[in-house]
PDB file of C-alpha atoms in Angstrom:
ATOM      1  CA  MET A   1     127.649 -32.054 121.736  1.00 89.00           C
ATOM      2  CA  SER A   2     124.243 -33.627 121.155  1.00 96.00           C
ATOM      3  CA  HIS A   3     121.444 -31.910 119.285  1.00 97.00           C
ATOM      4  CA  ARG A   4     119.544 -31.703 122.557  1.00 97.00           C
ATOM      5  CA  ASP A   5     122.453 -29.917 124.276  1.00 96.00           C
ATOM      6  CA  GLY A   6     122.755 -27.516 121.352  1.00 96.00           C
ATOM      7  CA  ALA A   7     119.039 -26.743 121.419  1.00 97.00           C
ATOM      8  CA  ARG A   8     119.142 -26.239 125.190  1.00 97.00           C
ATOM      9  CA  GLY A   9     122.093 -23.854 124.877  1.00 97.00           C
ATOM     10  CA  CYS A  10     120.341 -21.942 122.130  1.00 97.00           C
ATOM     11  CA  LEU A  11     117.216 -21.466 124.236  1.00 98.00           C
ATOM     12  CA  LEU A  12     119.212 -20.450 127.314  1.00 97.00           C
ATOM     13  CA  GLY A  13     121.173 -17.923 125.248  1.00 96.00           C
ATOM     14  CA  LEU A  14     117.950 -16.533 123.819  1.00 96.00           C
ATOM     15  CA  ALA A  15     116.429 -16.164 127.296  1.00 97.00           C
ATOM     16  CA  ALA A  16     119.549 -14.478 128.687  1.00 94.00           C
ATOM     17  CA  GLY A  17     119.758 -12.040 125.778  1.00 91.00           C
ATOM     18  CA  ASP A  18     116.069 -11.222 126.095  1.00 93.00           C
ATOM     19  CA  ALA A  19     116.434 -10.522 129.822  1.00 92.00           C
ATOM     20  CA  LEU A  20     119.544  -8.368 129.355  1.00 87.00           C
ATOM     21  CA  GLY A  21     117.903  -6.304 126.630  1.00 88.00           C
ATOM     22  CA  ALA A  22     114.583  -5.777 128.437  1.00 92.00           C
ATOM     23  CA  PRO A  23     115.452  -2.405 130.060  1.00 91.00           C
ATOM     24  CA  ALA A  24     116.243  -0.911 126.645  1.00 92.00           C
ATOM     25  CA  GLU A  25     113.324  -2.463 124.756  1.00 93.00           C
ATOM     26  CA  ASN A  26     111.570  -0.013 122.403  1.00 95.00           C
ATOM     27  CA  LEU A  27     114.166   2.710 123.014  1.00 96.00           C
ATOM     28  CA  SER A  28     116.046   4.339 120.177  1.00 96.00           C
ATOM     29  CA  PRO A  29     119.854   4.198 120.174  1.00 93.00           C
ATOM     30  CA  ALA A  30     119.888   7.911 121.049  1.00 95.00           C
ATOM     31  CA  GLU A  31     117.615   7.368 124.073  1.00 96.00           C
ATOM     32  CA  ILE A  32     119.790   4.483 125.283  1.00 92.00           C
ATOM     33  CA  ARG A  33     122.881   6.721 125.096  1.00 92.00           C
ATOM     34  CA  ARG A  34     121.062   9.526 126.977  1.00 95.00           C
ATOM     35  CA  ARG A  35     119.981   7.168 129.765  1.00 94.00           C
ATOM     36  CA  TRP A  36     123.103   5.056 130.242  1.00 91.00           C
ATOM     37  CA  GLY A  37     125.911   6.587 128.181  1.00 92.00           C
ATOM     38  CA  ARG A  38     128.150   4.255 126.204  1.00 87.00           C
ATOM     39  CA  LEU A  39     127.552   0.666 127.280  1.00 78.00           C
ATOM     40  CA  THR A  40     130.816  -1.251 127.627  1.00 87.00           C
ATOM     41  CA  GLU A  41     130.072  -4.021 130.157  1.00 85.00           C
ATOM     42  CA  ILE A  42     127.319  -6.002 131.820  1.00 79.00           C
ATOM     43  CA  GLU A  43     126.765  -5.581 135.553  1.00 78.00           C
ATOM     44  CA  GLY A  44     124.796  -7.715 137.936  1.00 73.00           C
TER      45      GLY A  44
END
């Protein structure tokens, strides 16, 4: 893998993680559990 491919993968992973975590941003762990229960999988 080239450095460019590694950097691209890193940025894509960062963007995906940011998007997946957006609905729970600034919520406490307790609030996340109240809203969605125990999270075990990703949907969508």
